[in-house]
Amino acid sequence: MTNQSITFAGDVGRSRVANEDLVAAFEAGRGVDVLLSDGSTAHIRPISPADGEEIHAFHGRLSSEAVWLRYFTAHPELSDGEVARLTDNRDPDHLALVVQRDGRIIGVAQYEREVGRDDAEVAFVIEDRFQGRGIGPILLEHLAVMGRHHGIKRFVADTLTVNTRMVRVFADAGYVRHSSMRDGVIRVILDIAPTEEARSAAEHRDEVAIRASIARLLQPRSVAVVGAAREAGKIGHELLVNLVRAGFTGPVYPVNPNAASVSSIPCWPNLAAIPGTVDMAVIAVPAALVPDAVRECGEKGVGGLVIVSSGFAESGKDGSKSQAAIVRLAHSYGMRLVGPNCFGVLNTDLDYSLNATFAPDLPYPGEIGFVSQSGGLGIAILAEARARATGLSGFVSMGNKADVSGNDLLVWWDEDERTSVILMYLESFGNPRRFSHLARRISRSKPIVVVKSGRSAAGQRAASSHTAALASPDRMVDALFDQTGVIRVDTIEELFDVSEVLSNQPMMEGPRIGILTNSGGPGVLCADASEGHGLSVVTLSGELQARIRQVDPSAAGASNPIDLGAGASAEAYRQCLEILLESGEVDAVVVVFTPPLVTRTDDVQRAILAAIDHASSHGVRRPVVASLLGTGEGRALLTSGPRKVPCFTYPETAVRALARISRHVEWRRTPRGELPPREGLDPNTALR
């Protein structure tokens, strides 16, 4: 018997651990880390004879009500015989699982089967202060996996009618259920064959828990900086300064045993000395000191950790062992962690104003959630966002993603009302199957744009030494993204280009592009780029061309591209853009402007915004992007109040962004498909 846990990088939680892996772990005496509904973690493992003393202590901590609900009578102590039977894990017809937190048993679940039968009696008991956190459903799910593995088809449970929590566990499990009641006792019979309802119920529970765990990291009410340095320029110092400078809405606690204050803020020698609660801690100490810091945080009751310290899996085999140890330690105290070897996290929501990064540039609030697997790149990303005036709802640097992963953040931003677009820089996938399932669903409502590095062998080697990332064959990555509607781009610059269109303009409805320009050459380049990227530069109808020539009879071309000529006025731009948007003949418009001597750039900018406003007032919403050549307005947003139009240095760049979005729109229109019915199959037999 070993207490070693099986923890899947970025995938804490029952529904993301494959059944075969769970069975192998339990049969080897190992356990799994799981997420509870309050966002904390716990450890589940098979019971062992060595647990006898702790089982006695656990039973002694139960309230008289909990004992009565479990045993239907007063049962203040367990006999040695009862404990011996419970902890004997050699009988295949008996299985007991324990839940641990802080090294103590906080819950027990078991099933008993009579020899030769295919059903088993199941029972649970959970320590009072941990009830209501979803432990019961998780235990039932684990028992069901093991029961199916051993040929059990049904669970039978007797529970008192007043035990509403346990009744709800069985009712919400998603399994086929039959029940009867007699003398105040409900007998429940569960067919534990996996069903779509059971899978959906488990997935829902899992995602509720994930969101609660990420809230501990992105919505804290108090933050401690462990390793807050007095010297400017050191990471611990900059983290503290950034938290204060961003206007974090709660208390900030510098922790440094060798300083009375940091940046005029009173300093604490350790976590235990802090008088209030600490929701989240940022750890910036040398790698050798991280385990002690994590333990201190756990004993303080911290909810989540951001570990910026490096020297773990990215540094080799010994570092990987150290990293696994700190994850197990954090989970043993119920904490989740971002990192290690990360750049930090931020949340621009004014209710929190959290900047727990050491970046010098704070982005503007916006609708884009950004997750990066690279810390160094994160600095550049935030600087680029600031330079472009691109607003972010939040940012997370995962580093080695020993725990919190991109999948977790997809779940978080899926439900975040402040986020409309999700951007990701990834070097590896912790669980591609889980990513596929989430991305396929989320992409239907919120675009996911990804830069996936490591295309080449050299890039894969670099990723391995950088964040301990595991390589994925690039063809497989492309196939994964194609199937899930993910928009893959090649560079960080293109990531921002696409996101600016998605977050500021309506979604395209098709591939038809209208091009409005005052110069033939850029118009031709734009048309070539459009066709080359799979967009359609449609020939406008004769009626529409006639309307355009009424606006400007001297126009050099009206079929598409529309070339208004060098003498085109801002008013001509406005009228022609209105006509194009309201025509229904194009799905997006690229406005290209080369400033002549007679027309001012700012007048054209106002004309573009006015045309969009006019179309919107008539219920027409189509994306518009601009390329203002030679004006110094490249890579910017044309803004007037809430109106923002992405402006690119060159028309080809604008077209490339629209083409990525057009392919995504085509994917959205593809029917989802349905699994064929599986009538006449016995899932229990199939899984054996």
XYZ file of C-alpha atoms in Angstrom, residues 169-449:
281
model
C -27.233 12.640 -4.191
C -29.068 9.610 -5.570
C -31.681 11.705 -7.386
C -29.093 13.866 -9.143
C -26.679 11.070 -10.072
C -28.135 10.646 -13.566
C -28.392 6.851 -13.300
C -31.633 4.966 -13.901
C -33.272 4.986 -10.464
C -36.091 3.126 -8.727
C -37.207 3.850 -5.186
C -39.712 2.754 -2.602
C -40.512 3.962 0.911
C -41.490 2.104 4.061
C -41.509 3.101 7.744
C -39.603 6.337 7.091
C -36.872 4.608 5.076
C -36.346 5.108 1.350
C -34.840 2.221 -0.586
C -33.096 3.405 -3.736
C -31.962 1.079 -6.522
C -29.519 2.579 -9.024
C -28.607 0.965 -12.325
C -24.979 2.110 -12.474
C -24.543 1.543 -16.212
C -23.149 4.802 -17.631
C -25.821 6.957 -19.244
C -25.723 10.268 -21.057
C -27.623 11.760 -18.105
C -25.000 10.474 -15.655
C -22.182 11.817 -17.808
C -23.867 15.218 -18.107
C -24.520 15.351 -14.364
C -20.871 14.559 -13.597
C -19.668 17.120 -16.110
C -21.934 19.793 -14.639
C -20.684 19.080 -11.120
C -17.122 19.178 -12.349
C -17.489 22.519 -14.104
C -19.210 24.094 -11.098
C -16.210 23.024 -9.020
C -13.712 24.315 -11.596
C -15.338 27.734 -11.695
C -15.351 27.913 -7.908
C -11.650 26.999 -7.816
C -10.684 29.610 -10.429
C -12.712 32.234 -8.556
C -10.330 31.699 -5.641
C -7.490 32.781 -7.936
C -9.104 35.550 -10.001
C -11.616 36.966 -7.514
C -9.801 37.051 -4.172
C -10.738 39.548 -1.475
C -7.263 39.537 0.089
C -3.795 38.693 -1.254
C -0.474 37.880 0.406
C 2.841 38.237 -1.416
C 5.232 35.659 0.007
C 8.749 36.854 -0.755
C 7.906 40.558 -1.031
C 11.322 42.150 -1.565
C 12.328 45.637 -0.491
C 14.525 46.233 -3.556
C 12.840 47.675 -6.642
C 13.274 45.474 -9.698
C 12.986 42.196 -7.824
C 9.994 40.077 -8.736
C 8.524 39.984 -5.233
C 8.752 43.763 -4.991
C 7.166 44.411 -8.400
C 4.323 41.995 -7.657
C 3.468 43.914 -4.504
C 3.741 47.313 -6.175
C 1.551 46.204 -9.097
C -1.171 44.935 -6.767
C -1.320 48.303 -5.057
C -0.895 50.379 -8.212
C -3.774 48.583 -9.961
C -6.068 49.502 -7.075
C -6.748 46.018 -5.739
C -9.956 46.321 -3.743
C -8.873 44.225 -0.742
C -5.962 44.162 1.707
C -2.486 43.249 0.464
C -0.108 41.527 2.895
C 3.650 41.570 2.164
C 5.383 38.566 3.798
C 9.094 38.890 4.486
C 10.722 37.824 7.781
C 13.598 40.249 7.212
C 11.636 43.459 6.628
C 9.368 45.646 8.758
C 7.749 47.168 5.665
C 7.901 47.051 1.883
C 6.986 50.153 -0.137
C 5.657 51.708 3.082
C 3.274 48.769 3.643
C 3.670 46.937 6.983
C 5.290 43.545 6.437
C 4.524 40.257 8.164
C 7.144 37.653 9.110
C 4.941 34.724 8.038
C 1.393 33.843 7.021
C 0.360 32.830 10.522
C 1.079 36.330 11.832
C -1.382 37.979 9.438
C -4.482 38.872 11.499
C -7.102 38.481 8.758
C -7.996 35.789 6.249
C -5.908 35.378 3.107
C -7.818 34.284 0.021
C -4.902 34.010 -2.376
C -1.123 34.003 -2.033
C 1.530 34.811 -4.623
C 4.753 32.941 -3.904
C 8.010 34.478 -5.140
C 10.767 32.753 -3.192
C 13.621 30.448 -4.307
C 12.484 26.969 -5.362
C 13.964 25.332 -2.252
C 11.733 27.478 -0.023
C 8.505 26.931 -1.958
C 7.376 23.749 -0.089
C 7.570 25.545 3.274
C 5.693 28.511 1.822
C 2.965 26.223 0.439
C 2.627 24.469 3.806
C 2.350 27.838 5.571
C -0.389 28.888 3.167
C -2.266 25.644 3.726
C -2.126 26.007 7.506
C -3.374 29.588 7.161
C -6.369 28.419 5.117
C -5.381 30.160 1.873
C -7.717 29.300 -1.006
C -5.410 29.522 -4.027
C -1.740 29.915 -4.935
C 0.131 31.640 -7.752
C 3.709 30.342 -7.787
C 6.008 32.478 -9.913
C 9.149 30.754 -8.604
C 11.093 28.772 -11.207
C 13.396 25.761 -10.908
C 10.852 22.964 -11.223
C 9.840 20.670 -14.094
C 11.396 22.987 -16.672
C 14.797 22.325 -15.075
C 14.837 18.536 -15.346
C 13.931 15.290 -13.587
C 14.650 16.462 -10.043
C 12.635 19.606 -10.663
C 9.722 17.494 -11.916
C 9.723 15.521 -8.679
C 9.757 18.716 -6.639
C 6.906 20.122 -8.715
C 4.754 17.019 -8.230
C 5.429 17.205 -4.494
C 4.260 20.815 -4.154
C 1.074 20.034 -6.129
C 0.297 17.133 -3.800
C 1.041 19.341 -0.813
C -1.209 22.150 -2.076
C -4.055 19.736 -2.818
C -3.722 18.117 0.601
C -4.694 21.492 2.077
C -7.492 22.026 -0.430
C -5.630 24.610 -2.540
C -5.262 24.926 -6.305
C -2.246 26.585 -7.859
C -1.206 28.458 -10.983
C 2.359 27.762 -12.080
C 5.049 27.261 -11.023
C 7.416 29.192 -13.284
C 4.622 31.570 -14.238
C 4.202 35.288 -14.685
C 1.072 35.786 -12.581
C -2.629 36.516 -13.028
C -4.827 39.565 -13.425
C -8.510 40.439 -13.471
C -9.563 43.860 -14.781
C -13.038 43.648 -13.227
C -13.333 46.844 -11.177
C -14.817 44.840 -8.318
C -11.341 43.301 -7.889
C -8.760 45.238 -9.968
C -6.316 42.398 -9.477
C -2.856 42.681 -11.034
C -0.813 39.886 -9.494
C 1.848 39.991 -12.233
C 5.232 41.667 -12.421
C 4.503 43.318 -15.787
C 5.116 47.056 -16.110
C 2.090 47.524 -18.389
C -1.470 47.070 -17.147
C -3.990 46.405 -19.954
C -7.248 48.261 -20.314
C -10.465 46.520 -19.208
C -12.168 44.709 -22.072
C -13.849 41.536 -23.284
C -10.847 39.294 -24.056
C -9.688 36.509 -21.752
C -6.051 35.583 -22.384
C -4.131 32.548 -21.143
C -0.443 32.056 -21.858
C 1.827 29.109 -21.156
C 4.857 31.385 -21.352
C 5.714 33.858 -18.623
C 8.212 35.886 -20.619
C 5.825 36.100 -23.533
C 3.155 37.236 -21.100
C 5.071 40.456 -20.481
C 5.141 41.156 -24.217
C 1.458 40.238 -24.545
C 0.366 42.728 -21.905
C 2.582 45.424 -23.427
C 1.106 44.767 -26.879
C -2.437 44.871 -25.493
C -1.699 48.204 -23.861
C -0.101 49.622 -27.025
C -3.069 48.590 -29.157
C -5.616 49.766 -26.551
C -6.977 46.217 -26.655
C -9.004 45.502 -23.533
C -8.667 42.291 -21.527
C -11.144 40.834 -19.059
C -8.425 38.713 -17.508
C -5.012 37.176 -18.045
C -3.421 34.020 -16.648
C 0.150 32.886 -17.155
C 0.107 29.120 -16.549
C 3.855 28.509 -16.586
C 4.419 24.775 -16.131
C 0.636 24.322 -15.609
C 1.246 21.743 -12.916
C -2.361 22.199 -11.793
C -4.566 24.909 -13.342
C -4.669 24.402 -17.097
C -6.052 26.018 -20.212
C -9.025 23.657 -19.980
C -9.909 25.055 -16.553
C -9.774 28.591 -17.881
C -11.980 27.687 -20.845
C -14.594 26.559 -18.329
C -14.161 29.801 -16.362
C -14.392 32.191 -19.313
C -17.250 30.243 -20.874
C -19.511 31.459 -18.052
C -17.853 34.863 -17.547
C -20.218 37.564 -18.802
C -17.321 40.016 -19.194
C -15.532 37.762 -21.690
C -16.620 37.417 -25.330
C -13.367 36.132 -26.912
C -10.781 33.687 -25.531
C -7.128 33.885 -26.600
C -4.564 31.191 -25.837
C -0.831 30.754 -26.284
C -0.126 27.035 -25.804
C 2.977 24.906 -25.968
C 1.285 21.612 -25.011
C -2.004 19.939 -24.142
C -2.456 18.319 -20.748
C -5.655 16.562 -21.823
C -6.453 16.909 -25.556
C -9.690 14.924 -25.236
C -10.987 17.294 -22.589
C -9.870 20.313 -24.623
C -11.706 18.950 -27.659
C -14.928 18.456 -25.719
C -14.840 21.927 -24.168
C -13.686 23.823 -27.247
C -16.309 22.228 -29.484
C -19.048 23.465 -27.150
C -17.638 26.879 -26.237
C -16.646 27.849 -29.798
C -20.317 27.912 -30.742
C -20.839 31.020 -28.610
C -17.373 32.418 -27.820
C -14.558 32.291 -30.378
C -11.331 30.654 -29.191
C -8.175 31.909 -30.918
